[in-house]
Amino acid sequence: MPNPNSLAIGGFTHPSSAACAPEPMAGTWENVDTNTRGITVVNYIWECNDVILCPVGELCLNPPRTRIRVFGSCHPTDCDWGESVIQFHPDGNWRYARYDQGFAKRIVWLRMETNGQPTVVEDVDYQDHRTDRVTWYR
């Protein structure tokens, strides 16, 4: 039975290997403020993909798939905002994802601090009469 984790080349079997470096932001951040009315949990999901064979017969990279799943404070259970693809800011430090919830357009910003703790920033653009807001979470 073939090993799904190996690649056969010229009759020899070589183990596959990841084509990307580890992502330090990967994991789950939980808000320490149990009384928050904002973001309660951010799951930072990072999947490293291997080198794949392109349709034209050349090797190419399948870039890592990076996304977040955000949960906001709701009662009796937190609201799942769903997954959104992570974009990387040109400064190299910040990452962000966009959520369009109809009544509000949100950008969730993330950055790893030098102490190893993430900073999460929620930038909300309300689509009604409410005042827009920016909330920092640490």
mmCIF file of C-alpha atoms in Angstrom:
data_model
loop_
_atom_site.group_PDB
_atom_site.id
_atom_site.type_symbol
_atom_site.label_atom_id
_atom_site.label_comp_id
_atom_site.label_asym_id
_atom_site.label_seq_id
_atom_site.Cartn_x
_atom_site.Cartn_y
_atom_site.Cartn_z
ATOM 1 C CA MET A 1 0.000 0.000 0.000
ATOM 2 C CA PRO A 2 1.545 3.383 -0.972
ATOM 3 C CA ASN A 3 2.448 5.805 1.785
ATOM 4 C CA PRO A 4 0.380 9.008 1.280
ATOM 5 C CA ASN A 5 3.182 11.008 2.927
ATOM 6 C CA SER A 6 5.845 10.146 0.366
ATOM 7 C CA LEU A 7 6.628 11.127 -3.197
ATOM 8 C CA ALA A 8 7.887 8.554 -5.700
ATOM 9 C CA ILE A 9 10.589 9.828 -8.048
ATOM 10 C CA GLY A 10 12.481 7.501 -10.406
ATOM 11 C CA GLY A 11 11.538 4.437 -8.415
ATOM 12 C CA PHE A 12 12.819 5.757 -5.074
ATOM 13 C CA THR A 13 10.629 7.010 -2.265
ATOM 14 C CA HIS A 14 11.460 10.275 -0.515
ATOM 15 C CA PRO A 15 9.525 11.648 2.440
ATOM 16 C CA SER A 16 7.628 14.838 1.736
ATOM 17 C CA SER A 17 8.649 18.000 3.549
ATOM 18 C CA ALA A 18 7.028 21.310 4.328
ATOM 19 C CA ALA A 19 8.001 24.272 2.167
ATOM 20 C CA CYS A 20 7.405 27.010 4.759
ATOM 21 C CA ALA A 21 8.619 28.142 8.159
ATOM 22 C CA PRO A 22 6.571 27.871 11.370
ATOM 23 C CA GLU A 23 4.106 30.680 12.124
ATOM 24 C CA PRO A 24 4.541 32.045 15.676
ATOM 25 C CA MET A 25 1.006 33.506 15.741
ATOM 26 C CA ALA A 26 -0.673 30.112 15.227
ATOM 27 C CA GLY A 27 -2.925 29.062 18.077
ATOM 28 C CA THR A 28 -5.793 30.374 20.179
ATOM 29 C CA TRP A 29 -5.955 33.739 21.940
ATOM 30 C CA GLU A 30 -8.545 34.138 24.680
ATOM 31 C CA ASN A 31 -9.570 37.489 26.109
ATOM 32 C CA VAL A 32 -8.691 37.618 29.824
ATOM 33 C CA ASP A 33 -11.594 40.045 30.419
ATOM 34 C CA THR A 34 -14.492 37.672 31.047
ATOM 35 C CA ASN A 35 -16.898 40.644 31.065
ATOM 36 C CA THR A 36 -15.912 41.916 27.614
ATOM 37 C CA ARG A 37 -18.650 42.947 25.215
ATOM 38 C CA GLY A 38 -16.223 42.560 22.300
ATOM 39 C CA ILE A 39 -13.949 39.816 20.983
ATOM 40 C CA THR A 40 -13.650 36.797 23.280
ATOM 41 C CA VAL A 41 -11.549 34.332 21.248
ATOM 42 C CA VAL A 42 -9.374 34.430 18.120
ATOM 43 C CA ASN A 43 -8.271 31.145 16.553
ATOM 44 C CA TYR A 44 -5.254 31.794 14.298
ATOM 45 C CA ILE A 45 -5.231 28.924 11.817
ATOM 46 C CA TRP A 46 -2.089 28.319 9.801
ATOM 47 C CA GLU A 47 -1.643 25.427 7.375
ATOM 48 C CA CYS A 48 1.691 24.824 5.741
ATOM 49 C CA ASN A 49 1.347 23.227 2.328
ATOM 50 C CA ASP A 50 3.959 21.157 0.546
ATOM 51 C CA VAL A 51 5.463 21.591 -2.886
ATOM 52 C CA ILE A 52 2.957 20.367 -5.457
ATOM 53 C CA LEU A 53 3.092 19.377 -9.102
ATOM 54 C CA CYS A 54 1.547 22.093 -11.270
ATOM 55 C CA PRO A 55 -0.675 21.139 -14.220
ATOM 56 C CA VAL A 56 2.053 22.125 -16.712
ATOM 57 C CA GLY A 57 4.494 19.638 -15.150
ATOM 58 C CA GLU A 58 6.608 22.150 -13.219
ATOM 59 C CA LEU A 59 7.065 22.202 -9.466
ATOM 60 C CA CYS A 60 5.420 25.138 -7.748
ATOM 61 C CA LEU A 61 4.603 26.179 -4.219
ATOM 62 C CA ASN A 62 1.166 26.024 -2.726
ATOM 63 C CA PRO A 63 1.385 28.987 -0.317
ATOM 64 C CA PRO A 64 0.450 28.547 3.335
ATOM 65 C CA ARG A 65 -3.216 29.018 4.103
ATOM 66 C CA THR A 66 -3.592 31.461 6.970
ATOM 67 C CA ARG A 67 -6.922 32.541 8.415
ATOM 68 C CA ILE A 68 -8.619 33.412 11.667
ATOM 69 C CA ARG A 69 -11.900 32.452 13.280
ATOM 70 C CA VAL A 70 -13.222 35.104 15.654
ATOM 71 C CA PHE A 71 -15.801 34.781 18.410
ATOM 72 C CA GLY A 72 -17.586 37.773 19.920
ATOM 73 C CA SER A 73 -19.440 38.195 23.179
ATOM 74 C CA CYS A 74 -23.069 37.055 22.908
ATOM 75 C CA HIS A 75 -25.497 35.563 25.395
ATOM 76 C CA PRO A 76 -25.818 32.716 26.314
ATOM 77 C CA THR A 77 -22.940 31.549 24.068
ATOM 78 C CA ASP A 78 -20.359 33.497 22.068
ATOM 79 C CA CYS A 79 -21.156 34.404 18.436
ATOM 80 C CA ASP A 80 -19.003 32.713 15.803
ATOM 81 C CA TRP A 81 -18.035 35.324 13.205
ATOM 82 C CA GLY A 82 -16.653 32.610 10.935
ATOM 83 C CA GLU A 83 -13.297 32.337 9.212
ATOM 84 C CA SER A 84 -11.563 35.110 7.301
ATOM 85 C CA VAL A 85 -8.322 35.008 5.312
ATOM 86 C CA ILE A 86 -5.337 36.761 6.896
ATOM 87 C CA GLN A 87 -3.637 39.553 4.961
ATOM 88 C CA PHE A 88 -0.130 40.723 5.817
ATOM 89 C CA HIS A 89 0.530 44.447 6.280
ATOM 90 C CA PRO A 90 3.608 45.714 4.365
ATOM 91 C CA ASP A 91 5.349 46.633 7.650
ATOM 92 C CA GLY A 92 5.749 42.905 8.335
ATOM 93 C CA ASN A 93 4.465 43.121 11.905
ATOM 94 C CA TRP A 94 0.700 43.404 11.578
ATOM 95 C CA ARG A 95 -1.719 40.897 10.102
ATOM 96 C CA TYR A 96 -5.395 41.603 9.509
ATOM 97 C CA ALA A 97 -8.654 40.042 8.404
ATOM 98 C CA ARG A 98 -11.911 41.643 7.268
ATOM 99 C CA TYR A 99 -15.435 40.809 8.368
ATOM 100 C CA ASP A 100 -18.570 42.238 6.748
ATOM 101 C CA GLN A 101 -21.487 41.612 9.074
ATOM 102 C CA GLY A 102 -23.947 43.844 7.226
ATOM 103 C CA PHE A 103 -24.561 46.253 10.101
ATOM 104 C CA ALA A 104 -20.788 46.641 10.627
ATOM 105 C CA LYS A 105 -17.586 46.204 8.662
ATOM 106 C CA ARG A 106 -14.736 45.112 10.890
ATOM 107 C CA ILE A 107 -11.003 44.761 10.511
ATOM 108 C CA VAL A 108 -9.346 42.551 13.116
ATOM 109 C CA TRP A 109 -5.642 43.376 13.450
ATOM 110 C CA LEU A 110 -3.104 41.053 15.100
ATOM 111 C CA ARG A 111 0.533 41.489 16.088
ATOM 112 C CA MET A 112 2.917 39.420 18.204
ATOM 113 C CA GLU A 113 4.641 41.529 20.853
ATOM 114 C CA THR A 114 8.267 41.102 21.939
ATOM 115 C CA ASN A 115 7.063 39.434 25.162
ATOM 116 C CA GLY A 116 5.444 36.660 23.090
ATOM 117 C CA GLN A 117 1.893 37.866 23.739
ATOM 118 C CA PRO A 118 -0.426 38.862 20.899
ATOM 119 C CA THR A 119 -2.163 42.205 20.543
ATOM 120 C CA VAL A 120 -5.618 42.126 18.938
ATOM 121 C CA VAL A 121 -7.243 45.319 17.642
ATOM 122 C CA GLU A 122 -10.848 45.538 16.451
ATOM 123 C CA ASP A 123 -11.623 48.424 14.068
ATOM 124 C CA VAL A 124 -15.401 48.727 13.585
ATOM 125 C CA ASP A 125 -17.073 50.794 10.844
ATOM 126 C CA TYR A 126 -20.794 50.771 11.674
ATOM 127 C CA GLN A 127 -23.092 51.030 8.669
ATOM 128 C CA ASP A 128 -25.822 52.819 10.628
ATOM 129 C CA HIS A 129 -25.963 55.850 12.952
ATOM 130 C CA ARG A 130 -23.640 54.389 15.619
ATOM 131 C CA THR A 131 -20.199 55.883 16.203
ATOM 132 C CA ASP A 132 -17.331 53.827 14.787
ATOM 133 C CA ARG A 133 -14.866 52.469 17.337
ATOM 134 C CA VAL A 134 -11.424 50.917 17.766
ATOM 135 C CA THR A 135 -10.804 48.508 20.655
ATOM 136 C CA TRP A 136 -7.403 47.173 21.738
ATOM 137 C CA TYR A 137 -7.154 43.767 23.442
ATOM 138 C CA ARG A 138 -4.034 42.365 25.099
#
